XYZ file of C-alpha atoms in Angstrom:
593
model
C 29.849 48.170 -12.179
C 27.816 47.953 -8.538
C 29.011 44.487 -6.580
C 25.830 41.520 -7.335
C 24.384 40.213 -4.596
C 22.420 37.278 -4.863
C 18.488 37.392 -3.413
C 18.883 34.569 -1.172
C 21.724 36.832 0.395
C 19.768 40.434 -0.177
C 16.446 39.484 0.699
C 17.479 36.777 3.628
C 15.228 37.449 6.603
C 16.401 39.419 9.370
C 13.595 39.164 11.984
C 11.491 36.504 12.903
C 8.367 37.946 11.180
C 10.074 37.570 7.696
C 10.877 34.134 7.968
C 8.889 32.291 5.008
C 7.103 28.928 6.254
C 8.382 28.288 9.721
C 5.945 29.911 11.724
C 5.803 27.358 14.291
C 9.167 27.360 14.822
C 9.438 31.078 15.059
C 6.628 31.814 17.504
C 8.370 29.634 19.946
C 11.303 30.702 20.094
C 9.629 34.377 20.625
C 7.714 33.201 23.311
C 10.940 31.457 24.814
C 12.491 34.816 24.615
C 9.808 36.571 26.202
C 9.491 34.435 29.085
C 13.279 34.748 29.329
C 12.442 30.115 29.053
C 16.300 29.886 27.003
C 17.578 26.241 26.810
C 21.496 26.050 26.806
C 21.685 24.055 23.532
C 19.093 24.023 20.423
C 19.255 21.829 17.664
C 17.983 23.321 14.067
C 17.850 20.258 11.872
C 15.851 20.039 8.255
C 16.439 20.064 4.547
C 18.865 22.331 2.725
C 16.964 26.044 2.203
C 14.628 26.297 4.781
C 15.777 28.671 7.268
C 17.855 26.984 9.732
C 21.638 29.084 9.984
C 18.886 32.100 9.369
C 16.710 31.457 12.440
C 19.968 30.603 14.643
C 21.216 34.358 13.516
C 18.110 35.823 14.129
C 17.622 34.238 17.481
C 21.391 34.996 18.414
C 20.858 38.719 17.327
C 17.527 39.414 18.983
C 18.571 38.146 22.973
C 21.041 40.916 22.917
C 19.006 43.145 21.181
C 18.805 45.621 24.331
C 15.346 47.478 23.077
C 13.659 44.668 22.099
C 9.869 45.469 20.489
C 6.314 44.367 21.383
C 6.433 41.566 19.216
C 9.906 40.312 20.456
C 11.800 41.844 17.567
C 15.557 42.998 17.571
C 15.486 46.899 17.416
C 17.912 47.377 14.722
C 19.350 50.660 16.303
C 20.778 49.505 19.756
C 24.870 48.881 20.026
C 24.549 45.135 19.819
C 22.062 44.968 16.962
C 24.734 47.397 14.795
C 27.171 45.361 15.765
C 25.733 42.080 14.477
C 24.344 43.839 11.466
C 27.634 45.030 10.291
C 29.581 41.686 10.935
C 31.743 42.648 14.045
C 29.820 41.268 17.006
C 32.071 39.388 19.690
C 28.780 37.744 20.950
C 28.144 35.500 17.752
C 30.749 32.742 16.747
C 30.052 30.560 13.733
C 31.266 27.427 13.016
C 31.309 25.183 9.972
C 31.527 21.561 11.541
C 32.297 20.400 7.883
C 35.920 21.562 7.923
C 36.230 21.909 12.255
C 35.905 18.485 12.929
C 38.696 17.368 14.875
C 38.714 17.319 18.673
C 40.854 20.112 18.569
C 38.728 22.595 16.895
C 36.335 21.537 19.942
C 38.790 22.210 22.638
C 39.534 25.617 20.849
C 35.741 26.388 20.776
C 35.854 25.218 25.051
C 38.460 27.393 25.510
C 36.754 30.680 24.167
C 33.522 29.655 26.130
C 34.525 30.134 29.396
C 34.794 34.412 28.614
C 31.797 36.573 29.293
C 30.653 38.543 26.890
C 31.644 42.042 27.117
C 28.759 43.471 25.375
C 24.748 41.953 25.994
C 24.161 38.847 28.278
C 25.067 35.717 26.056
C 27.791 34.496 23.881
C 25.715 32.509 20.887
C 27.862 29.567 19.146
C 26.473 28.338 16.122
C 27.550 24.968 14.687
C 26.747 24.204 11.068
C 26.610 20.558 9.752
C 27.085 19.856 13.388
C 26.219 15.949 11.752
C 30.240 16.280 10.235
C 32.148 16.148 13.716
C 33.833 13.173 14.461
C 32.436 10.802 17.348
C 35.947 11.795 19.266
C 34.679 15.835 18.651
C 31.064 14.453 19.883
C 32.486 13.136 22.711
C 34.534 15.824 23.908
C 31.825 18.313 23.539
C 29.026 16.381 26.073
C 30.180 17.825 29.038
C 30.315 21.511 27.864
C 27.257 21.206 25.998
C 25.298 19.748 28.924
C 26.732 22.233 31.986
C 27.712 25.625 29.843
C 28.446 28.807 31.543
C 25.203 30.958 31.956
C 26.357 33.225 29.586
C 26.685 30.447 26.514
C 23.842 29.406 24.010
C 24.577 26.436 21.388
C 22.814 26.168 18.394
C 23.760 23.221 16.089
C 22.348 23.166 12.678
C 22.019 19.913 10.669
C 20.353 18.301 7.651
C 21.292 14.831 8.306
C 19.595 14.525 12.127
C 19.955 10.577 12.049
C 23.933 10.901 12.231
C 24.199 12.808 15.511
C 24.738 10.537 18.404
C 21.575 10.014 21.294
C 24.394 11.690 23.773
C 23.973 14.625 21.360
C 20.601 15.038 21.057
C 19.588 14.298 24.909
C 21.237 17.570 25.781
C 19.102 19.564 22.821
C 15.849 21.323 22.316
C 15.098 19.587 19.068
C 13.506 22.043 15.947
C 12.208 20.339 12.735
C 12.094 22.969 9.852
C 9.425 21.963 7.327
C 9.826 21.605 3.780
C 8.335 25.678 2.668
C 4.896 25.234 1.107
C 5.002 26.451 -2.976
C 2.582 29.333 -2.105
C 4.886 30.603 0.087
C 7.522 30.514 -2.403
C 5.829 32.075 -5.018
C 4.700 34.510 -2.864
C 8.238 35.252 -1.470
C 9.578 35.301 -4.844
C 6.716 38.382 -6.402
C 8.035 40.165 -3.217
C 11.643 40.244 -4.458
C 10.113 40.780 -8.299
C 8.236 44.110 -6.721
C 11.079 44.928 -5.496
C 13.417 44.611 -8.028
C 11.286 46.086 -10.024
C 10.595 42.919 -12.147
C 7.881 42.056 -14.128
C 6.762 37.964 -13.116
C 3.711 35.819 -13.588
C 2.329 34.041 -10.699
C 2.247 30.852 -13.507
C 5.904 31.244 -14.065
C 6.948 32.214 -10.146
C 4.507 28.912 -9.303
C 6.948 26.721 -11.712
C 10.157 28.345 -10.321
C 8.653 27.105 -6.363
C 7.665 23.962 -7.616
C 11.212 23.364 -9.147
C 12.718 24.448 -5.579
C 11.342 21.271 -4.155
C 11.033 23.408 -1.059
C 13.796 24.816 -0.909
C 13.837 28.838 -0.992
C 17.011 29.633 -1.500
C 16.647 27.303 -4.157
C 13.616 28.977 -5.647
C 15.912 32.566 -5.008
C 19.031 31.483 -7.454
C 16.329 29.885 -10.161
C 15.013 33.629 -9.558
C 18.227 34.852 -10.493
C 18.853 32.859 -12.921
C 15.343 33.208 -15.066
C 16.285 37.384 -14.823
C 19.880 36.762 -16.191
C 18.138 35.107 -19.007
C 14.572 37.088 -19.235
C 15.227 40.596 -18.417
C 12.954 42.683 -16.317
C 10.040 40.389 -17.710
C 9.643 36.688 -16.383
C 7.238 34.689 -18.362
C 5.819 31.434 -18.241
C 7.000 30.351 -21.552
C 10.627 31.898 -20.834
C 10.790 29.502 -17.594
C 9.602 26.323 -19.126
C 12.481 27.226 -21.824
C 15.443 27.936 -19.468
C 14.566 25.123 -17.358
C 13.991 22.737 -19.758
C 10.716 21.911 -17.746
C 7.685 19.876 -19.671
C 5.091 22.275 -20.171
C 1.854 21.598 -18.729
C 0.114 22.184 -22.641
C 1.504 18.811 -23.365
C 0.131 16.687 -20.739
C -3.578 19.005 -21.625
C -3.209 17.817 -25.448
C -2.137 14.204 -24.731
C -5.040 13.991 -22.473
C -7.423 15.053 -24.856
C -5.885 12.451 -27.080
C -6.791 9.706 -24.730
C -10.349 10.690 -23.805
C -11.158 10.855 -27.845
C -9.492 7.579 -27.912
C -6.637 8.406 -30.540
C -4.282 6.426 -30.474
C -1.768 7.613 -33.362
C -1.953 11.117 -32.046
C -1.166 9.939 -28.465
C 2.074 8.594 -29.724
C 3.049 11.536 -32.109
C 2.649 13.880 -29.034
C 5.117 11.567 -26.943
C 7.372 11.114 -30.122
C 7.436 15.225 -30.216
C 7.755 14.994 -26.608
C 11.047 12.604 -26.761
C 12.624 14.613 -29.983
C 12.520 17.851 -27.575
C 14.855 16.462 -25.894
C 12.870 15.059 -22.664
C 13.161 11.597 -20.431
C 10.682 9.225 -20.961
C 10.336 8.553 -17.017
C 9.740 11.910 -16.499
C 6.686 12.119 -19.111
C 5.174 9.031 -16.832
C 5.931 11.000 -13.738
C 4.671 14.070 -14.815
C 1.168 12.414 -16.118
C 0.814 10.627 -13.159
C 0.820 13.729 -11.827
C -1.590 15.533 -14.278
C -4.119 12.630 -13.738
C -3.323 13.101 -9.934
C -4.736 16.864 -10.173
C -7.620 16.136 -12.479
C -8.408 13.910 -9.482
C -8.372 16.584 -7.108
C -10.106 19.156 -9.090
C -13.221 17.259 -9.713
C -13.911 18.083 -5.985
C -14.568 21.687 -4.993
C -13.372 20.878 -1.158
C -9.955 19.380 -2.720
C -9.310 22.138 -5.542
C -6.916 23.806 -2.983
C -4.350 20.804 -3.104
C -3.542 22.392 -6.523
C -0.142 24.152 -6.100
C -0.429 25.910 -9.459
C -1.268 29.335 -10.447
C -5.013 30.480 -11.007
C -4.851 30.029 -15.012
C -3.405 26.625 -14.842
C -5.932 25.902 -12.040
C -9.154 26.887 -14.279
C -7.249 24.490 -17.084
C -7.541 21.892 -14.757
C -11.082 22.505 -13.574
C -12.106 22.517 -16.879
C -10.476 19.222 -18.186
C -11.345 17.374 -14.959
C -15.363 17.319 -15.960
C -14.476 15.557 -18.801
C -13.236 12.714 -16.886
C -14.948 10.033 -15.009
C -13.978 9.127 -11.673
C -12.888 5.391 -12.486
C -11.230 6.672 -15.717
C -8.834 8.690 -13.266
C -8.265 5.959 -11.240
C -7.576 3.275 -13.666
C -4.922 5.535 -15.509
C -2.940 6.371 -12.247
C -2.657 2.414 -11.910
C -1.231 2.196 -15.244
C 0.872 5.193 -15.209
C 1.791 4.009 -11.502
C 2.916 0.257 -12.941
C 4.741 1.608 -15.918
C 6.427 4.018 -12.944
C 7.689 0.792 -11.707
C 8.733 -1.190 -14.568
C 10.440 1.783 -16.565
C 13.893 0.835 -15.397
C 13.545 -2.929 -15.553
C 12.608 -2.909 -19.304
C 14.739 -2.915 -22.049
C 12.517 -1.090 -24.789
C 11.303 1.638 -22.744
C 10.130 3.715 -25.309
C 7.443 0.777 -25.999
C 6.915 1.128 -21.965
C 5.521 3.968 -21.948
C 3.851 3.467 -26.032
C 2.136 0.466 -24.218
C 0.744 2.316 -21.290
C -1.071 5.417 -23.792
C -2.721 2.682 -25.766
C -4.056 1.174 -23.049
C -5.421 4.788 -21.324
C -6.769 5.537 -24.808
C -8.951 2.276 -24.480
C -9.603 2.247 -20.693
C -12.819 4.105 -21.991
C -14.147 1.221 -24.446
C -13.076 -1.633 -22.095
C -14.808 -0.041 -19.630
C -18.116 0.263 -21.621
C -17.729 -2.973 -23.275
C -17.628 -4.736 -19.600
C -21.092 -2.673 -18.926
C -22.603 -3.963 -21.987
C -21.627 -7.690 -21.030
C -23.118 -7.019 -17.214
C -26.106 -5.925 -18.837
C -26.538 -8.931 -21.314
C -26.044 -11.128 -18.089
C -28.634 -9.668 -16.197
C -30.977 -10.225 -18.878
C -30.544 -13.804 -19.517
C -30.993 -14.359 -16.112
C -34.338 -12.433 -16.219
C -35.364 -14.230 -19.522
C -37.202 -17.520 -18.751
C -35.633 -20.684 -19.469
C -36.909 -22.190 -22.812
C -39.504 -25.174 -22.126
C -37.790 -28.421 -23.185
C -38.220 -29.672 -26.827
C -38.323 -33.233 -27.254
C -35.738 -35.339 -28.458
C -35.793 -36.219 -32.685
C -37.473 -39.201 -33.590
C -39.679 -39.380 -30.383
C -43.299 -39.713 -31.239
C -45.150 -36.785 -29.438
C -49.388 -35.881 -29.621
C -49.925 -32.878 -31.891
C -52.530 -31.735 -29.100
C -50.592 -29.200 -26.851
C -52.131 -30.466 -23.483
C -52.074 -34.424 -24.416
C -51.186 -36.548 -21.723
C -48.102 -39.224 -22.688
C -49.702 -42.794 -22.666
C -46.826 -43.726 -20.374
C -47.288 -43.412 -16.871
C -45.172 -41.100 -14.692
C -45.306 -41.656 -11.415
C -45.032 -38.263 -9.624
C -44.294 -37.528 -5.982
C -47.339 -36.209 -3.571
C -45.412 -33.280 -2.307
C -42.354 -31.760 -3.259
C -39.869 -32.153 -0.055
C -37.279 -28.989 -0.044
C -34.232 -29.853 1.586
C -31.554 -26.560 2.064
C -28.107 -27.651 1.668
C -25.688 -25.825 4.472
C -22.539 -24.438 2.860
C -20.509 -27.245 3.688
C -22.588 -29.800 1.704
C -23.132 -27.659 -1.133
C -18.944 -26.776 -1.329
C -18.479 -30.757 -0.819
C -21.396 -31.210 -3.872
C -19.696 -29.079 -5.623
C -16.667 -30.760 -5.565
C -17.911 -34.114 -6.755
C -19.371 -32.281 -9.267
C -16.293 -31.322 -10.605
C -14.559 -34.151 -10.143
C -12.265 -35.996 -12.797
C -14.070 -39.541 -13.609
C -13.066 -42.428 -12.003
C -13.701 -45.370 -13.595
C -15.571 -48.126 -10.851
C -17.245 -51.576 -10.927
C -20.299 -49.273 -9.520
C -22.377 -47.825 -12.359
C -22.037 -43.897 -11.950
C -25.235 -41.721 -13.192
C -23.540 -38.240 -12.065
C -24.691 -35.039 -13.337
C -21.244 -35.012 -14.929
C -21.568 -37.947 -17.751
C -25.608 -37.324 -17.649
C -24.807 -33.774 -19.485
C -22.925 -35.554 -22.303
C -26.059 -38.099 -23.166
C -29.024 -37.235 -25.168
C -32.211 -35.476 -23.680
C -34.417 -38.303 -23.867
C -31.894 -40.721 -21.686
C -32.118 -37.639 -19.182
C -35.219 -37.548 -19.245
C -35.726 -41.616 -18.343
C -32.863 -41.249 -15.361
C -34.601 -38.653 -14.073
C -37.620 -41.143 -13.854
C -35.889 -43.772 -12.325
C -33.746 -41.645 -9.772
C -37.160 -40.712 -8.240
C -38.223 -42.339 -5.283
C -41.780 -43.655 -5.856
C -43.030 -43.042 -2.011
C -41.480 -39.653 -0.913
C -39.828 -38.004 -3.907
C -36.508 -38.427 -2.487
C -33.203 -38.595 -5.137
C -31.848 -41.737 -5.276
C -28.549 -41.364 -7.383
C -25.964 -43.821 -7.862
C -22.499 -42.747 -6.168
C -18.626 -44.226 -6.100
C -16.250 -44.681 -3.516
C -14.653 -41.298 -4.152
C -17.735 -39.296 -3.942
C -18.278 -41.646 -0.385
C -14.701 -40.249 0.933
C -15.136 -36.858 -0.413
C -18.383 -36.452 1.878
C -16.818 -38.466 4.715
C -14.162 -36.216 5.035
C -15.778 -33.229 4.513
C -18.165 -34.467 7.660
C -15.513 -35.453 10.076
C -13.545 -31.507 8.959
C -16.828 -30.236 10.079
C -17.220 -32.082 13.546
C -13.266 -30.575 14.103
C -15.261 -27.049 13.654
C -17.427 -28.060 16.242
C -15.007 -28.833 18.950
C -15.849 -33.032 18.441
C -12.287 -33.760 17.611
C -12.029 -37.149 18.832
C -14.898 -37.959 16.739
C -13.859 -36.206 13.966
C -10.128 -38.207 14.135
C -11.505 -41.125 14.526
C -14.232 -40.913 11.620
C -10.372 -39.864 9.578
C -8.246 -42.803 11.214
C -10.168 -45.332 9.044
C -12.049 -45.630 5.303
C -15.262 -46.806 5.045
C -16.150 -49.797 2.808
C -18.928 -49.346 0.371
C -20.821 -52.879 0.392
C -23.156 -52.233 -2.224
C -25.051 -49.396 -3.643
C -26.616 -48.158 -0.709
C -24.961 -50.290 2.225
C -21.704 -48.560 3.922
C -20.020 -50.273 6.400
C -17.614 -48.654 9.260
C -15.539 -50.622 11.196
C -14.747 -49.515 15.107
C -12.611 -50.101 17.249
C -14.397 -50.003 21.210
C -17.931 -49.842 22.103
C -17.247 -46.297 23.325
C -16.432 -44.954 19.984
C -19.528 -47.633 18.543
C -22.004 -45.286 20.953
C -20.785 -42.153 20.215
C -20.972 -42.524 16.267
C -24.572 -43.824 17.488
C -25.693 -40.485 19.193
C -24.362 -38.587 15.798
C -25.697 -40.989 13.661
C -28.751 -39.357 12.242
C -26.992 -36.383 11.704
C -24.268 -38.204 10.050
C -26.710 -40.156 7.972
C -28.825 -37.147 6.558
C -25.425 -35.738 5.471
C -24.428 -38.033 3.621
C -27.518 -38.710 1.778
C -27.714 -34.762 0.981
C -24.434 -34.826 -0.598
C -24.668 -37.984 -2.353
C -28.245 -37.501 -3.123
C -28.632 -40.978 -2.397
C -31.442 -41.025 0.216
C -31.472 -44.921 0.632
C -28.101 -45.203 2.080
C -27.414 -46.903 5.329
C -24.772 -47.059 7.673
C -23.930 -50.184 9.700
C -21.321 -50.080 12.290
C -19.115 -53.181 12.867
C -17.185 -54.001 16.190
C -13.586 -54.493 15.263
C -12.077 -58.319 16.010
C -9.176 -59.278 18.018
C -7.191 -60.367 15.114
C -8.163 -57.230 13.736
C -5.414 -55.827 12.379
C -7.048 -52.113 12.432
C -7.068 -52.068 16.190
C -3.909 -50.678 16.181
C -4.277 -47.467 15.486
C -1.979 -45.828 18.262
C 1.441 -45.525 18.105
C 2.550 -47.961 21.141
C 0.855 -50.796 19.298
C 2.278 -49.781 16.190
C 5.310 -50.015 17.465
C 4.883 -53.338 18.970
C 3.092 -54.887 16.205
C 6.101 -54.209 13.805
C 8.835 -55.474 16.054
C 7.262 -58.537 16.634
C 6.996 -59.025 12.991
C 10.776 -57.767 13.076
C 12.938 -58.219 15.832
C 15.919 -56.316 14.974
C 13.759 -53.329 15.530
C 14.429 -52.988 19.343
C 18.079 -53.396 18.099
C 18.389 -50.615 16.310
C 16.736 -48.552 18.945
C 18.356 -49.750 21.936
C 21.612 -49.087 19.704
C 21.355 -45.332 18.988
C 19.139 -44.807 22.282
C 16.116 -43.803 20.734
C 12.565 -43.214 21.758
C 8.936 -44.047 20.957
C 6.577 -41.307 19.962
C 3.269 -41.449 21.780
């Protein structure tokens, strides 16, 4: 019986052109060899199984080849290439830093670097998993890495670049290897299958490539496992059964049940998935990927982002036509929340079932919301019905009869445009809780609770006979709300001094229309008088009372409201209580001015 060689070793790339999915690195290395610009040290970093050690070996083989091809590849015929292929080359040294990570191991390596090669131009030292070296070993390696002999080249390979000290990184040319694309892995597996006389479906190879997670070595190992399981014919079903992967068909069936709003069918399919031994969390993640693929499949330009076989890609294109864009986006949102909450949930199965129920009702909820919006639009478009007279009132049977009670009508209605600040203040006054005061209030909140007959009567009474402007009663709370709003508006306009003066004292409501405000000095009085028309107009519009008057009163010498500065307040308190001075002096305190 022949010795079996795993595919990862048997079909390991031997030239730069056969390296899979790392064109940006192989082209750079070939150009460096061609122009003779080889660095003294290279650092190859990236995930597992993407070709770091392979490229290091190819580089070591190519630079010592004495008869390179036009494409800057090794000839495989010269003495150096033959010795490399047979594993007897004295110019290539490989060191596993995971098991040789001490200072003594690095010292032995440094001793070997001094000797020139007997065959070829370079000695290449490949140190794999270099991040496993100890800090002392790294420091011992620094000097040799920075100034090695002309014939020595170091190639360091690692999967964890962040663990390498910066002094090592600064002495190397760094090459970052990418995860290999699913399509590239599938094509390489197809080449291996053809070479081994194995019949394989492309959909099956795509599933293997997805399971490998960007590592070609893992893909080759899975391929060998499937060949051992299914023989020389690899089918999609064989791969699904052997790798215990949830079939695409389940996701398509669940999506059809969701689109049909069939909650029972969706729950039964999920129960079948659990009975087959699959985890609920994996189902949620896979369902999210499925909806994402449907979203991608709706646009021909993004269809290339689907990393699946051609047959499954056609299924995605067909089902994506049945799904609306809003359905897919809302579905992805629901599944994302379920994915986040799954681990913390005590009843994880119920968590997934609730998500399926929500998915099944997305379209119906969207339709109901759309109908509600249409109803709102129709309601807004319909004219408001004419007010009906209250029961018990006497009305004429003639449609155009003028009522006998005289009603004063304004000659010309005056339109007043309220600013956003005034509108906001007016809304806050209407929505505020009722405060009982001595002044009778007829604000809209109370009027809404009265009968239609009282509403009509109050409207007629508040209309001014001459100009048609409203004259509504207001409370002290209404006045202070409007007062503070105007002061805050002055702040935004840069009139901070006037705003602080208005906020420093409260206005006094003398009667239903007269407002008094005490000023402390002549300058403040003149400032308020300059802005009095704007201020009074603001109050009238917000309070809906155009008979409001503002009177300014000069404060007397004995008026305690003069004490508005920190110094004055402190002096006033000290006069009333002399012990405050003793307290301040005892603790060496200062008065904040």
